[in-house]
Structures are given as C-alpha cells and as structure tokens.
Short mmCIF file of C-alpha atoms in Angstrom, two decimals:
data_model
loop_
_atom_site.label_atom_id
_atom_site.label_comp_id
_atom_site.label_asym_id
_atom_site.label_seq_id
_atom_site.Cartn_x
_atom_site.Cartn_y
_atom_site.Cartn_z
CA UNK A 13 0.04 -0.02 -0.03
CA UNK A 14 2.89 2.35 0.65
CA UNK A 15 4.09 1.89 -2.91
CA UNK A 16 0.73 2.75 -4.44
CA UNK A 17 0.45 5.70 -2.15
CA UNK A 18 3.81 7.03 -3.35
CA UNK A 19 2.83 6.56 -7.06
CA UNK A 20 -0.36 8.51 -6.49
CA UNK A 21 1.50 11.36 -4.93
CA UNK A 22 3.86 11.47 -7.99
CA UNK A 23 0.90 11.29 -10.38
CA UNK A 24 -2.10 13.08 -8.80
CA UNK A 25 -4.17 12.70 -11.93
CA UNK A 26 -3.48 9.10 -12.57
CA UNK A 27 -6.37 6.58 -12.28
CA UNK A 28 -5.99 3.78 -9.73
CA UNK A 29 -4.36 0.69 -11.25
CA UNK A 30 -6.33 -2.61 -11.58
CA UNK A 31 -4.14 -3.99 -8.79
CA UNK A 32 -5.10 -1.12 -6.47
CA UNK A 33 -8.88 -1.61 -7.25
CA UNK A 34 -8.54 -5.31 -6.38
CA UNK A 35 -6.79 -4.44 -3.11
CA UNK A 36 -9.44 -1.95 -2.18
CA UNK A 37 -12.30 -4.34 -2.98
CA UNK A 38 -10.55 -7.07 -1.07
CA UNK A 39 -10.05 -4.85 1.92
CA UNK A 40 -13.68 -3.67 1.84
CA UNK A 41 -14.91 -7.25 1.74
CA UNK A 42 -12.72 -8.27 4.65
CA UNK A 43 -13.91 -5.30 6.67
CA UNK A 44 -17.59 -6.09 5.89
CA UNK A 45 -17.18 -9.78 6.66
CA UNK A 46 -15.25 -8.93 9.86
CA UNK A 47 -18.01 -6.59 10.99
CA UNK A 48 -20.62 -9.20 10.11
CA UNK A 49 -18.75 -11.90 12.14
CA UNK A 50 -18.53 -9.55 15.11
CA UNK A 51 -22.23 -8.62 14.98
CA UNK A 52 -24.21 -10.79 17.49
CA UNK A 53 -27.96 -11.33 16.90
CA UNK A 54 -30.24 -12.83 19.52
CA UNK A 55 -33.45 -14.31 18.17
CA UNK A 56 -36.06 -14.70 21.00
CA UNK A 57 -39.41 -16.46 20.88
CA UNK A 58 -41.65 -15.55 23.79
CA UNK A 59 -45.28 -16.36 24.14
CA UNK A 60 -46.39 -12.81 23.61
CA UNK A 61 -45.18 -9.30 22.85
CA UNK A 62 -46.23 -6.00 24.51
CA UNK A 63 -49.53 -4.70 23.30
CA UNK A 64 -48.23 -1.08 23.40
CA UNK A 65 -44.93 0.78 23.40
CA UNK A 66 -46.19 2.99 26.17
CA UNK A 67 -44.51 1.72 29.41
CA UNK A 68 -47.35 3.17 31.52
CA UNK A 69 -50.34 1.90 29.61
CA UNK A 70 -50.51 -1.61 31.00
CA UNK A 71 -48.97 -3.14 34.14
CA UNK A 72 -47.94 -6.42 32.63
CA UNK A 73 -44.99 -8.72 32.32
CA UNK A 74 -44.51 -8.17 28.65
CA UNK A 75 -44.62 -4.33 29.12
CA UNK A 76 -41.99 -4.48 31.78
CA UNK A 77 -39.82 -6.80 29.72
CA UNK A 78 -39.92 -4.32 26.88
CA UNK A 79 -39.18 -1.49 29.35
CA UNK A 80 -35.99 -3.30 30.43
CA UNK A 81 -34.90 -3.42 26.78
CA UNK A 82 -35.45 0.19 25.61
CA UNK A 83 -35.57 2.11 28.93
CA UNK A 84 -33.56 2.01 32.12
CA UNK A 85 -35.11 1.93 35.61
CA UNK A 86 -33.76 4.12 38.41
CA UNK A 87 -32.83 0.88 40.16
CA UNK A 88 -33.58 -2.81 39.62
CA UNK A 89 -33.56 -6.10 41.47
CA UNK A 90 -30.49 -8.22 41.03
CA UNK A 91 -30.53 -12.09 41.01
CA UNK A 92 -29.99 -12.13 44.82
CA UNK A 93 -32.99 -10.02 45.50
CA UNK A 94 -30.96 -6.89 46.23
CA UNK A 95 -31.31 -3.42 44.70
CA UNK A 96 -28.91 -2.54 41.94
CA UNK A 97 -28.28 1.15 40.92
CA UNK A 98 -29.10 1.96 37.30
CA UNK A 99 -30.01 5.61 36.32
CA UNK A 100 -29.94 6.39 40.06
CA UNK A 101 -26.41 5.82 41.24
CA UNK A 102 -27.25 5.97 44.98
CA UNK A 103 -30.00 7.06 47.41
CA UNK A 104 -30.37 8.16 50.96
CA UNK A 105 -33.20 8.84 53.40
CA UNK A 106 -33.48 12.54 54.42
CA UNK A 107 -36.45 12.06 56.79
CA UNK A 108 -39.43 9.83 57.34
CA UNK A 109 -41.17 11.22 54.33
CA UNK A 110 -38.28 11.99 51.94
CA UNK A 111 -35.77 9.92 49.95
CA UNK A 112 -33.09 11.59 47.92
CA UNK A 113 -31.89 10.00 44.63
CA UNK A 114 -28.66 10.92 42.91
CA UNK A 115 -28.93 10.50 39.20
CA UNK A 116 -26.39 9.26 36.59
CA UNK A 117 -24.73 11.85 34.47
CA UNK A 118 -23.76 11.90 30.76
CA UNK A 119 -26.78 9.67 29.70
CA UNK A 120 -28.80 10.49 26.66
CA UNK A 121 -32.10 9.29 25.24
CA UNK A 122 -32.52 7.73 21.80
CA UNK A 123 -33.34 11.15 20.42
CA UNK A 124 -30.09 12.58 21.73
CA UNK A 125 -31.82 14.59 24.38
CA UNK A 126 -29.82 14.57 27.63
CA UNK A 127 -31.21 12.72 30.66
CA UNK A 128 -31.75 14.75 33.78
CA UNK A 129 -33.80 15.23 36.95
CA UNK A 130 -36.58 16.85 34.89
CA UNK A 131 -37.26 13.59 33.01
CA UNK A 132 -37.56 11.57 36.23
CA UNK A 133 -39.99 14.12 37.83
CA UNK A 134 -42.04 14.12 34.64
CA UNK A 135 -42.13 10.32 34.55
CA UNK A 136 -43.30 9.91 38.14
CA UNK A 137 -46.09 12.51 37.60
CA UNK A 138 -47.22 10.52 34.52
CA UNK A 139 -47.13 7.27 36.51
CA UNK A 140 -49.44 8.88 39.05
CA UNK A 141 -51.98 9.33 36.30
CA UNK A 142 -51.76 5.84 34.85
CA UNK A 143 -54.80 3.74 35.56
CA UNK A 144 -52.62 0.70 36.08
CA UNK A 145 -49.80 2.24 37.99
CA UNK A 146 -51.38 4.95 40.06
CA UNK A 147 -52.29 2.78 42.99
CA UNK A 148 -48.65 1.92 43.45
CA UNK A 149 -47.50 5.56 43.11
CA UNK A 150 -50.25 7.05 45.17
CA UNK A 151 -47.93 7.08 48.20
CA UNK A 152 -45.73 9.66 46.43
CA UNK A 153 -46.90 13.17 47.13
CA UNK A 154 -44.42 15.26 45.20
CA UNK A 155 -41.03 15.08 43.69
CA UNK A 156 -38.69 18.14 43.95
CA UNK A 157 -35.49 18.86 42.04
CA UNK A 158 -32.41 19.56 44.14
CA UNK A 159 -30.27 20.11 41.05
CA UNK A 160 -30.09 18.65 37.48
CA UNK A 161 -29.01 15.29 38.80
CA UNK A 162 -30.56 15.11 42.26
CA UNK A 163 -34.26 14.68 43.23
CA UNK A 164 -36.16 14.35 46.50
CA UNK A 165 -39.17 12.05 46.57
CA UNK A 166 -41.73 13.07 49.12
CA UNK A 167 -44.29 10.59 50.33
CA UNK A 168 -47.63 11.36 52.06
CA UNK A 169 -46.61 8.95 54.86
CA UNK A 170 -43.82 6.64 55.78
CA UNK A 171 -43.54 3.88 53.28
CA UNK A 172 -41.47 0.77 53.82
CA UNK A 173 -41.60 -0.14 50.08
CA UNK A 174 -40.54 3.10 48.46
CA UNK A 175 -37.44 1.62 46.95
CA UNK A 176 -39.47 -1.37 45.68
CA UNK A 177 -41.82 1.05 43.95
CA UNK A 178 -39.04 3.07 42.35
CA UNK A 179 -37.82 -0.03 40.43
CA UNK A 180 -40.83 0.75 38.21
CA UNK A 181 -39.56 4.26 37.25
CA UNK A 182 -38.25 3.95 33.74
CA UNK A 183 -37.58 7.65 32.95
CA UNK A 184 -39.14 9.00 29.86
CA UNK A 185 -37.75 11.63 27.50
CA UNK A 186 -39.80 14.60 28.63
CA UNK A 187 -38.88 16.72 25.54
CA UNK A 188 -40.02 13.81 23.26
CA UNK A 189 -43.33 12.92 24.97
CA UNK A 190 -44.62 16.08 26.67
CA UNK A 191 -47.90 17.47 25.30
CA UNK A 192 -48.62 14.19 23.37
CA UNK A 193 -48.51 11.76 26.33
CA UNK A 194 -52.09 10.77 26.82
CA UNK A 195 -52.57 7.24 28.31
CA UNK A 196 -55.35 5.22 26.76
CA UNK A 197 -55.57 1.50 27.40
CA UNK A 198 -55.60 -0.37 24.04
CA UNK A 199 -55.83 3.01 22.29
CA UNK A 200 -53.71 4.53 19.50
CA UNK A 201 -51.70 7.34 21.10
CA UNK A 202 -48.31 8.93 20.43
CA UNK A 203 -46.72 7.09 23.30
CA UNK A 204 -48.23 3.68 22.31
CA UNK A 205 -46.54 3.99 18.89
CA UNK A 206 -43.28 5.89 19.49
CA UNK A 207 -40.48 5.38 21.99
CA UNK A 208 -37.43 7.22 23.29
CA UNK A 209 -35.50 5.67 26.06
CA UNK A 210 -32.00 5.36 27.59
CA UNK A 211 -31.88 1.61 27.47
CA UNK A 212 -29.46 -0.87 25.88
CA UNK A 213 -31.53 -1.24 22.79
CA UNK A 214 -33.32 0.96 20.21
CA UNK A 215 -36.50 -0.18 18.58
CA UNK A 216 -36.11 -0.19 14.79
CA UNK A 217 -39.12 -2.12 13.58
CA UNK A 218 -42.30 -3.44 15.04
CA UNK A 219 -45.09 -5.48 13.50
CA UNK A 220 -47.66 -6.00 16.35
CA UNK A 221 -48.14 -9.62 17.08
CA UNK A 222 -45.52 -10.96 14.71
CA UNK A 223 -42.10 -9.28 14.99
CA UNK A 224 -40.05 -6.71 16.88
CA UNK A 225 -36.49 -5.67 15.96
CA UNK A 226 -34.10 -3.81 18.18
CA UNK A 227 -30.44 -2.63 17.68
CA UNK A 228 -27.85 -2.04 20.25
CA UNK A 229 -27.82 1.52 21.46
CA UNK A 230 -24.38 2.78 20.38
CA UNK A 231 -24.47 5.52 23.07
CA UNK A 232 -25.53 3.25 25.92
CA UNK A 233 -24.10 4.41 29.21
CA UNK A 234 -23.22 1.03 30.70
CA UNK A 235 -19.87 0.32 29.24
CA UNK A 236 -19.05 -2.18 32.02
CA UNK A 237 -21.83 -4.59 31.02
CA UNK A 238 -20.79 -7.98 29.68
CA UNK A 239 -23.59 -7.82 27.19
CA UNK A 240 -22.49 -8.30 23.52
CA UNK A 241 -25.86 -8.58 21.79
CA UNK A 242 -25.94 -6.19 18.85
CA UNK A 243 -29.43 -6.99 17.58
CA UNK A 244 -32.54 -8.53 19.08
CA UNK A 245 -35.32 -10.18 17.01
CA UNK A 246 -38.29 -10.89 19.10
CA UNK A 247 -40.96 -13.17 17.65
CA UNK A 248 -44.06 -14.02 19.62
CA UNK A 249 -45.03 -17.67 19.20
CA UNK A 250 -48.22 -18.61 21.04
CA UNK A 251 -48.07 -22.38 20.77
CA UNK A 252 -45.73 -24.18 23.15
CA UNK A 253 -44.76 -26.94 20.69
CA UNK A 254 -44.12 -24.48 17.78
CA UNK A 255 -41.99 -22.26 20.03
CA UNK A 256 -39.84 -25.22 21.22
CA UNK A 257 -39.58 -26.50 17.60
CA UNK A 258 -38.29 -23.09 16.61
CA UNK A 259 -35.45 -23.46 19.15
CA UNK A 260 -34.55 -27.07 18.31
CA UNK A 261 -34.36 -26.28 14.65
CA UNK A 262 -32.05 -23.33 15.24
CA UNK A 263 -34.52 -20.68 14.03
CA UNK A 264 -34.34 -18.92 17.46
CA UNK A 265 -31.76 -18.89 20.27
CA UNK A 266 -33.84 -18.28 23.38
CA UNK A 267 -37.49 -19.14 24.34
CA UNK A 268 -39.96 -18.70 27.06
CA UNK A 269 -41.86 -20.49 28.46
CA UNK A 270 -41.18 -24.22 28.05
CA UNK A 271 -44.25 -26.25 28.49
CA UNK A 272 -44.16 -28.67 31.49
CA UNK A 273 -44.81 -31.61 29.15
CA UNK A 274 -41.71 -30.78 27.14
CA UNK A 275 -39.24 -30.03 29.97
CA UNK A 276 -37.87 -33.50 30.49
CA UNK A 277 -37.46 -34.04 26.73
CA UNK A 278 -35.75 -30.71 26.36
CA UNK A 279 -33.23 -31.52 29.05
CA UNK A 280 -32.08 -34.47 26.92
CA UNK A 281 -31.38 -32.35 23.73
CA UNK A 282 -27.58 -31.79 23.10
CA UNK A 283 -26.46 -28.17 23.07
CA UNK A 284 -29.67 -26.90 24.64
CA UNK A 285 -29.82 -25.58 28.18
CA UNK A 286 -32.87 -25.23 30.46
CA UNK A 287 -33.09 -22.83 33.34
CA UNK A 288 -35.98 -23.11 35.90
CA UNK A 289 -36.67 -20.90 38.84
CA UNK A 290 -39.55 -20.91 41.40
CA UNK A 291 -41.42 -17.59 41.25
CA UNK A 292 -43.91 -15.63 43.41
CA UNK A 293 -46.42 -15.36 40.53
CA UNK A 294 -49.85 -16.52 41.86
CA UNK A 295 -52.51 -17.87 39.46
CA UNK A 296 -56.03 -17.40 40.73
CA UNK A 297 -59.73 -17.30 39.77
CA UNK A 298 -62.02 -14.32 40.31
CA UNK A 299 -65.72 -15.03 41.07
CA UNK A 300 -67.67 -11.91 40.09
CA UNK A 301 -70.13 -11.11 42.87
CA UNK A 302 -71.88 -8.28 40.99
CA UNK A 303 -72.59 -10.47 37.99
CA UNK A 304 -73.76 -13.55 39.88
CA UNK A 305 -75.85 -13.57 43.06
CA UNK A 306 -74.72 -17.12 43.64
CA UNK A 307 -71.20 -15.89 44.27
CA UNK A 308 -72.50 -13.60 46.94
CA UNK A 309 -73.07 -16.68 49.08
CA UNK A 310 -69.96 -17.62 51.01
CA UNK A 311 -71.07 -21.29 50.89
CA UNK A 312 -70.98 -21.29 47.06
CA UNK A 313 -67.54 -19.73 47.00
CA UNK A 314 -66.26 -22.19 49.49
CA UNK A 315 -67.76 -25.09 47.50
CA UNK A 316 -65.96 -23.79 44.38
CA UNK A 317 -62.63 -23.69 46.34
CA UNK A 318 -63.14 -27.12 47.65
CA UNK A 319 -64.04 -28.57 44.25
CA UNK A 320 -60.87 -27.46 42.54
CA UNK A 321 -57.90 -29.82 43.05
CA UNK A 322 -54.83 -27.65 42.87
CA UNK A 323 -52.39 -30.50 43.57
CA UNK A 324 -53.76 -32.54 40.65
CA UNK A 325 -53.50 -29.55 38.30
CA UNK A 326 -49.83 -29.05 39.34
CA UNK A 327 -49.05 -32.75 39.12
CA UNK A 328 -50.79 -33.80 35.96
CA UNK A 329 -50.84 -30.60 33.80
CA UNK A 330 -47.87 -28.60 35.04
CA UNK A 331 -45.72 -31.72 35.88
CA UNK A 332 -44.69 -30.38 39.19
CA UNK A 333 -43.39 -27.01 37.92
CA UNK A 334 -45.58 -25.10 40.24
CA UNK A 335 -46.69 -25.07 43.97
CA UNK A 336 -50.25 -25.59 44.94
CA UNK A 337 -51.66 -22.41 46.68
CA UNK A 338 -54.19 -21.96 49.41
CA UNK A 339 -53.52 -18.26 49.75
CA UNK A 340 -52.12 -15.37 47.72
CA UNK A 341 -48.79 -14.80 49.56
CA UNK A 342 -45.92 -17.09 48.66
CA UNK A 343 -43.70 -18.29 51.48
CA UNK A 344 -41.04 -15.59 50.99
CA UNK A 345 -43.65 -12.74 51.58
CA UNK A 346 -44.55 -11.36 54.94
CA UNK A 347 -48.21 -12.16 54.53
CA UNK A 348 -47.72 -15.85 54.16
CA UNK A 349 -49.32 -18.18 56.71
CA UNK A 350 -47.83 -21.65 57.01
CA UNK A 351 -50.99 -23.61 57.65
CA UNK A 352 -53.14 -22.08 54.94
CA UNK A 353 -53.16 -24.94 52.44
CA UNK A 354 -55.56 -25.80 49.59
CA UNK A 355 -58.32 -28.05 50.68
CA UNK A 356 -59.91 -30.43 48.09
CA UNK A 357 -63.13 -32.11 49.27
CA UNK A 358 -65.89 -32.87 46.85
CA UNK A 359 -68.17 -34.30 49.44
CA UNK A 360 -68.02 -31.18 51.60
CA UNK A 361 -68.40 -29.02 48.42
CA UNK A 362 -71.62 -30.77 47.39
CA UNK A 363 -73.03 -30.51 50.92
CA UNK A 364 -72.30 -26.71 50.86
CA UNK A 365 -73.96 -26.35 47.39
CA UNK A 366 -77.13 -28.17 48.77
CA UNK A 367 -77.14 -26.06 51.89
CA UNK A 368 -76.96 -22.87 49.81
CA UNK A 369 -79.91 -24.12 47.74
CA UNK A 370 -77.98 -24.96 44.60
CA UNK A 371 -78.07 -28.73 44.77
CA UNK A 372 -78.89 -28.92 41.10
CA UNK A 373 -76.09 -26.38 40.32
CA UNK A 374 -76.24 -23.55 37.70
CA UNK A 375 -74.43 -22.34 34.55
CA UNK A 376 -71.69 -19.82 34.45
CA UNK A 377 -69.36 -18.11 31.93
CA UNK A 378 -65.70 -18.34 32.32
CA UNK A 379 -62.77 -16.62 30.46
CA UNK A 380 -59.03 -17.42 30.51
CA UNK A 381 -56.14 -16.56 28.30
CA UNK A 382 -54.58 -19.19 26.08
CA UNK A 383 -51.09 -17.79 25.68
CA UNK A 384 -50.34 -15.84 28.85
CA UNK A 385 -49.48 -18.37 31.58
CA UNK A 386 -48.04 -21.76 31.56
CA UNK A 387 -50.53 -24.21 30.09
CA UNK A 388 -53.28 -21.71 30.87
CA UNK A 389 -55.90 -23.07 28.51
CA UNK A 390 -55.42 -26.71 29.73
CA UNK A 391 -55.67 -25.49 33.34
CA UNK A 392 -58.97 -23.61 32.52
CA UNK A 393 -60.39 -26.72 30.83
CA UNK A 394 -59.43 -28.91 33.87
CA UNK A 395 -61.13 -26.42 36.19
CA UNK A 396 -64.28 -26.47 34.10
CA UNK A 397 -64.32 -30.31 34.42
CA UNK A 398 -63.81 -30.10 38.20
CA UNK A 399 -66.63 -27.66 38.68
CA UNK A 400 -68.99 -29.99 36.73
CA UNK A 401 -68.66 -32.38 39.72
CA UNK A 402 -70.53 -30.01 41.93
CA UNK A 403 -73.06 -29.30 38.97
CA UNK A 404 -71.66 -25.94 37.94
CA UNK A 405 -71.76 -25.99 34.15
CA UNK A 406 -68.96 -23.77 32.69
CA UNK A 407 -69.17 -22.02 29.32
CA UNK A 408 -65.42 -21.58 28.84
CA UNK A 409 -63.96 -19.08 26.35
CA UNK A 410 -60.15 -18.76 25.99
CA UNK A 411 -58.49 -15.88 24.15
CA UNK A 412 -55.03 -14.61 23.16
CA UNK A 413 -53.55 -12.34 25.72
CA UNK A 414 -54.21 -9.08 23.81
CA UNK A 415 -57.88 -9.75 23.47
CA UNK A 416 -58.25 -11.44 26.90
CA UNK A 417 -57.21 -8.54 29.02
CA UNK A 418 -59.64 -6.16 27.25
CA UNK A 419 -62.35 -8.57 28.32
CA UNK A 420 -60.85 -8.79 31.77
CA UNK A 421 -60.98 -5.03 32.24
CA UNK A 422 -64.62 -5.10 31.18
CA UNK A 423 -65.33 -7.91 33.69
CA UNK A 424 -66.90 -9.80 30.70
CA UNK A 425 -67.31 -13.28 32.42
CA UNK A 426 -68.62 -14.57 35.67
CA UNK A 427 -65.32 -16.26 36.42
CA UNK A 428 -61.96 -14.98 35.07
CA UNK A 429 -58.36 -16.20 35.45
CA UNK A 430 -55.58 -13.89 36.55
CA UNK A 431 -51.89 -14.30 37.24
CA UNK A 432 -50.10 -11.70 39.40
CA UNK A 433 -46.38 -11.08 40.10
CA UNK A 434 -46.22 -8.77 43.02
CA UNK A 435 -44.65 -5.54 41.65
CA UNK A 436 -43.01 -4.69 44.97
CA UNK A 437 -42.22 -8.30 45.88
CA UNK A 438 -44.43 -7.82 48.78
CA UNK A 439 -48.04 -9.26 49.83
CA UNK A 440 -49.64 -5.77 49.99
CA UNK A 441 -49.23 -5.32 46.28
CA UNK A 442 -51.34 -8.45 45.72
CA UNK A 443 -53.90 -7.09 47.98
CA UNK A 444 -54.15 -3.59 46.82
CA UNK A 445 -54.50 -4.50 43.11
CA UNK A 446 -56.52 -7.83 43.37
CA UNK A 447 -58.55 -7.58 46.59
CA UNK A 448 -59.12 -3.87 47.50
CA UNK A 449 -62.46 -2.24 46.72
CA UNK A 450 -62.32 -0.94 43.13
CA UNK A 451 -61.54 2.73 43.09
CA UNK A 452 -60.84 4.30 39.72
CA UNK A 453 -59.53 7.50 41.31
CA UNK A 454 -56.78 5.81 43.35
CA UNK A 455 -56.29 2.75 41.19
CA UNK A 456 -57.02 0.42 44.10
CA UNK A 457 -58.61 -2.86 43.16
CA UNK A 458 -57.74 -2.21 39.47
CA UNK A 459 -57.60 -6.04 38.84
CA UNK A 460 -60.41 -6.95 41.30
CA UNK A 461 -62.68 -8.90 38.91
CA UNK A 462 -64.38 -10.51 41.85
CA UNK A 463 -65.95 -7.09 42.78
CA UNK A 464 -65.27 -8.31 46.34
CA UNK A 465 -65.11 -5.31 48.80
CA UNK A 466 -64.47 -5.07 52.47
CA UNK A 467 -63.69 -1.74 53.93
CA UNK A 468 -61.77 -3.23 56.91
CA UNK A 469 -59.42 -4.96 54.42
CA UNK A 470 -58.85 -1.63 52.64
CA UNK A 471 -57.98 -0.06 56.07
CA UNK A 472 -55.45 -2.79 56.71
CA UNK A 473 -53.90 -2.36 53.21
CA UNK A 474 -53.47 1.37 53.77
CA UNK A 475 -51.99 0.80 57.24
CA UNK A 476 -49.51 -1.89 55.97
CA UNK A 477 -48.40 0.54 53.27
CA UNK A 478 -47.14 2.91 56.00
CA UNK A 479 -46.11 0.57 58.84
CA UNK A 480 -42.39 0.63 59.34
CA UNK A 481 -42.30 -1.90 62.19
CA UNK A 482 -41.87 -5.37 60.56
CA UNK A 483 -43.67 -7.32 63.27
CA UNK A 484 -46.75 -5.08 63.26
CA UNK A 485 -46.66 -5.13 59.43
CA UNK A 486 -46.53 -8.90 59.35
CA UNK A 487 -49.64 -9.16 61.65
CA UNK A 488 -51.59 -6.76 59.36
CA UNK A 489 -50.68 -8.79 56.21
CA UNK A 490 -51.45 -11.99 57.72
CA UNK A 491 -54.80 -10.69 59.05
CA UNK A 492 -55.77 -9.79 55.48
CA UNK A 493 -54.78 -13.28 54.33
CA UNK A 494 -56.77 -15.00 56.97
CA UNK A 495 -59.90 -12.87 56.11
CA UNK A 496 -59.59 -13.82 52.48
CA UNK A 497 -59.25 -17.50 53.32
CA UNK A 498 -62.37 -17.37 55.61
CA UNK A 499 -64.39 -15.44 53.03
CA UNK A 500 -63.21 -17.64 50.09
CA UNK A 501 -63.01 -14.33 48.31
CA UNK A 502 -61.04 -15.81 45.34
CA UNK A 503 -59.73 -19.20 44.33
CA UNK A 504 -55.91 -19.39 44.69
CA UNK A 505 -54.46 -21.99 42.25
CA UNK A 506 -50.69 -22.16 42.30
CA UNK A 507 -47.42 -20.32 42.23
CA UNK A 508 -45.98 -20.86 38.79
CA UNK A 509 -42.37 -21.82 38.12
CA UNK A 510 -40.50 -20.06 35.36
CA UNK A 511 -38.67 -22.09 32.69
CA UNK A 512 -36.50 -20.77 29.88
CA UNK A 513 -34.51 -22.67 27.27
CA UNK A 514 -31.66 -21.51 25.01
CA UNK A 515 -28.71 -22.66 22.98
CA UNK A 516 -25.77 -23.41 25.13
CA UNK A 517 -23.74 -20.50 23.83
CA UNK A 518 -26.43 -18.02 25.08
CA UNK A 519 -25.58 -17.49 28.75
CA UNK A 520 -29.14 -16.92 29.90
CA UNK A 521 -28.47 -18.21 33.44
CA UNK A 522 -26.66 -14.90 34.21
CA UNK A 523 -29.59 -12.68 33.18
CA UNK A 524 -32.89 -14.42 33.99
CA UNK A 525 -34.62 -13.78 37.35
CA UNK A 526 -37.75 -14.89 39.30
CA UNK A 527 -39.65 -11.78 38.05
CA UNK A 528 -39.03 -12.84 34.46
CA UNK A 529 -37.52 -9.57 33.43
CA UNK A 530 -34.35 -10.93 31.63
CA UNK A 531 -31.69 -8.32 31.57
CA UNK A 532 -31.02 -8.82 27.84
CA UNK A 533 -28.69 -5.82 27.77
CA UNK A 534 -26.23 -7.82 29.91
CA UNK A 535 -26.55 -11.06 27.96
CA UNK A 536 -23.29 -12.59 26.70
CA UNK A 537 -23.30 -14.90 23.69
CA UNK A 538 -20.19 -17.02 22.99
CA UNK A 539 -18.82 -16.67 19.44
#
C-alpha cells in the first residue's frame, strides 16, 4: 500500500491501477465480513409481545420486559434479591417522608436529548396518572429537583416499600413525549406507537403480534456490561410446541416459556440448556359477585374452592413445575401463613351447594387466556371439568392475551383467570390490586374482577403501606390473608415456576430472574 500511495503522490491525476482496485475491494470485503462476524444477533421467541410501546399503559410482564430493553429503571432487582443502581447511582433517606436520589450523568435518550432530573420528575407525575400504575405511586406526594442530577421524593406517609416502587420508574424523554403523552388503554396514542428511552436497545421495527427488531444503542451508558448482543429479534409464538420446535431447529436462540410436558425431553437435547426458577407469581380465579348472586353466598364460594384440586393440576398438567396455593402470599412474603393450604373435598363441596340451595347447580361463563400463563388453556379446561362435579356447568372461552385483558378489564365473564407477580415483591401489592375495593380515582382494586369489597381490608392495606415496624406489618398482612381465606374471596390456584431454554452459547443463566424480566442488555453470547 505504501508503494501505491507514493505513485499516486507522484501522479495526482493518474487513475487507480487494476491491482489497487482489487486491493481496495478485497479490503472492503474483509472489513464487511469482519463486521458481520462480530455482530451478534439474538433471536427470541416468547409467548407474547407488548400490546403497546407505552410503558405506563399496562402493568404487565411483557410491558416490563420491553421496558428493560429500551428504557432503564432508576434501580432494579439483581438475581440475589438486592437493589442494583441504574439511572440512580445511589440514594439516601432525608427524613421519614423524603428519599433523595442521585442520578447518573452523561446519559442520553434515543433522540439525543440529555437525561436529567426533569425527566424523572415528569415520569413519576405521569405514573401517578396511569390507571394501572397509580395505586402503586399514590404514596408519592411530590418530587422536587435539588439540582439537575438530584431529586427528592416526598411521600404522604412513611412507606417501607418506596425503593421497591421506584424499580418501576423507567424515565421517559420529557422533551419527546410532553404534550402528546395521553394514556389510553388499548388505544392509539403517540406514546403507544413511538419510543425514546435510555436503554441498551433501540426499537427499529415493530409488527404488532408478529415481530419486533431492536438494535444495540451505540451510546448506551453502561460500558461495564458484559452484554455483547448487537441486535434482538423478538418473535411472539403462542403455541408451546411451535416455540420449542423453533429453538430445536435453530431458528431462534432463546425461548420462554417451556411447556411442562416438554421439559424432560428438552433436558436431553444436546447443546440446549434449560433454566428453571420458582417464582412468586400466583395464578387465581375471580368469582364476580356483581354479575352472579350465587357468588355472593360464601357457601358457594367455599364449595368452588373445595371442588378445585390444585395439587392434581400441578402434578398432571404442570408436571410439578408449580406449587399448589391456598392463599395469595408465597412463603417468601410477609403475609404468608404456613398452615393455609388448599383443601380439596368434593363431598363437603356438594353439601355446601345443597345447603346454599344450589343442589342442582347452575351455569356460568368463564374466560381465560390461552397464551399468557404456563398451560393456561389446559388449566382452565381442567377447572371446568372439576366444577362440573358440583353441578356447575362452565361455558369456557379462551382468548389470546391481547384480546383477553380487554375482556378482563370489562369484567366480561362470571369467572376469570388472573396471574399476578407482586410488583413490589410484597404481599400488599397483591392485596391492593386484586382484593381492594375498586376505586378508579386511586387505582386500588384495578384487577379485582371479583368485585369483592371489604372496607376493613382496605383499612389494613393502607396501614400496611405505611407501617415501618416489621412485626406489626406482618400481623396486618397475615390478618388480610386469613380474612380472604375465611371469606373464600377468590380461588388461589398455584405459584407458577418459570422455565427458559436456550442454545448453550447463550448465557441466559446470568440474566434471568424470578420476576421474568431478563436483563438482555447484559446477555453474553459465545462466538
């Protein structure tokens, strides 16, 4: 190359020689091929994709998974259940009602707009207006700016879970969203179709329900991350067998979930790894007391609880990859009571139905998703068969997730299935969203499709949200759990295990967690 360079200097008007052209082409090809070899693409097949790009439209697992891809939280849970700094580098308590957060500098949004305190304040104010999130953020009174990279969060009362709540603050680009940030569930808004975050990936293409493509953010602040994924292609595949086939054929690299019936077979496949974690996600049934007078009778509700065999569902359908539940709180939560176990007793259930005047039973409608929870459709079918034994005829309708939750919000069936992962990793989040009296203003009871309402439970929920003494708080939460059990307010089913599968070279064990928000930005793929 030095010789050619010297010749060109001597003859400035000379055309490049054929040899030089060949060298240039060869170098360009080598460079292109080298770049292609270095680029790492991750192909994911999950059971669903987010229904919206707006991180505040729906409090759902797929929304939060998406948020961890394109946004960054102030802090997040690590695999050991501890808080890890992200856009907040540290925090300190100023007084009983104030927590100070110090923000990361030199961070930019996808638009190039700089990240600062104003974006965090704007985001929290928007979360307080979100129908799905407002109950969680109702405890926050105001947020004040100390300087461009420091904020004080002021609560209306002492709150033992403030840091837990702040893991749901994924700062939005105020300049990008402001004045066009209306939140409409399942509606077409600017925020539901456009996105500007600070996260490890940038959305480049989206075909709702079929494909999502994201490229690595070249300006991402976390230079210490081990992640080397340059491109993510997310394909929602509803059917368990099809999703697994895509992994085994090499069409995708990483899938979730793996059906329980396929787990043992998948373990035996060469070059495929399986990762399973117990989770705190509870699956339950709501019995709508406003729609059906029969459900207003505690004897009927107890009969339904007794007629459903949770252990059989876990053993036969879920192949042991779940834990039968007799309450909402898993054993790692304060509200858990050791002796509250599911009770299956058809004889007693029939006696209660007869005592309530429904010996001949009745017919109800039931809805469940068919691509949201592990084997959800099969579980719903099994429950329908179990209820027939106490002469309750179930008209079952199952729907894909996107359609199902519209119907859930409308309380469109007498009985509805719901899964809930506590947002704060605490019992009270279950109670305030699933059990509290429905209040559109505060967001309490937003997912209470039972229309069950007891003011004393609401009082205990509010008190538990401000009780700093762990022993007194434990008593409050367990008191709520006992009341729900005695009232047979809902039907707890089981706590679902989480199972992922991937090619061996995709190091998913380092980035999956029991909340199922895989930190894809930190994922390392061996070349």
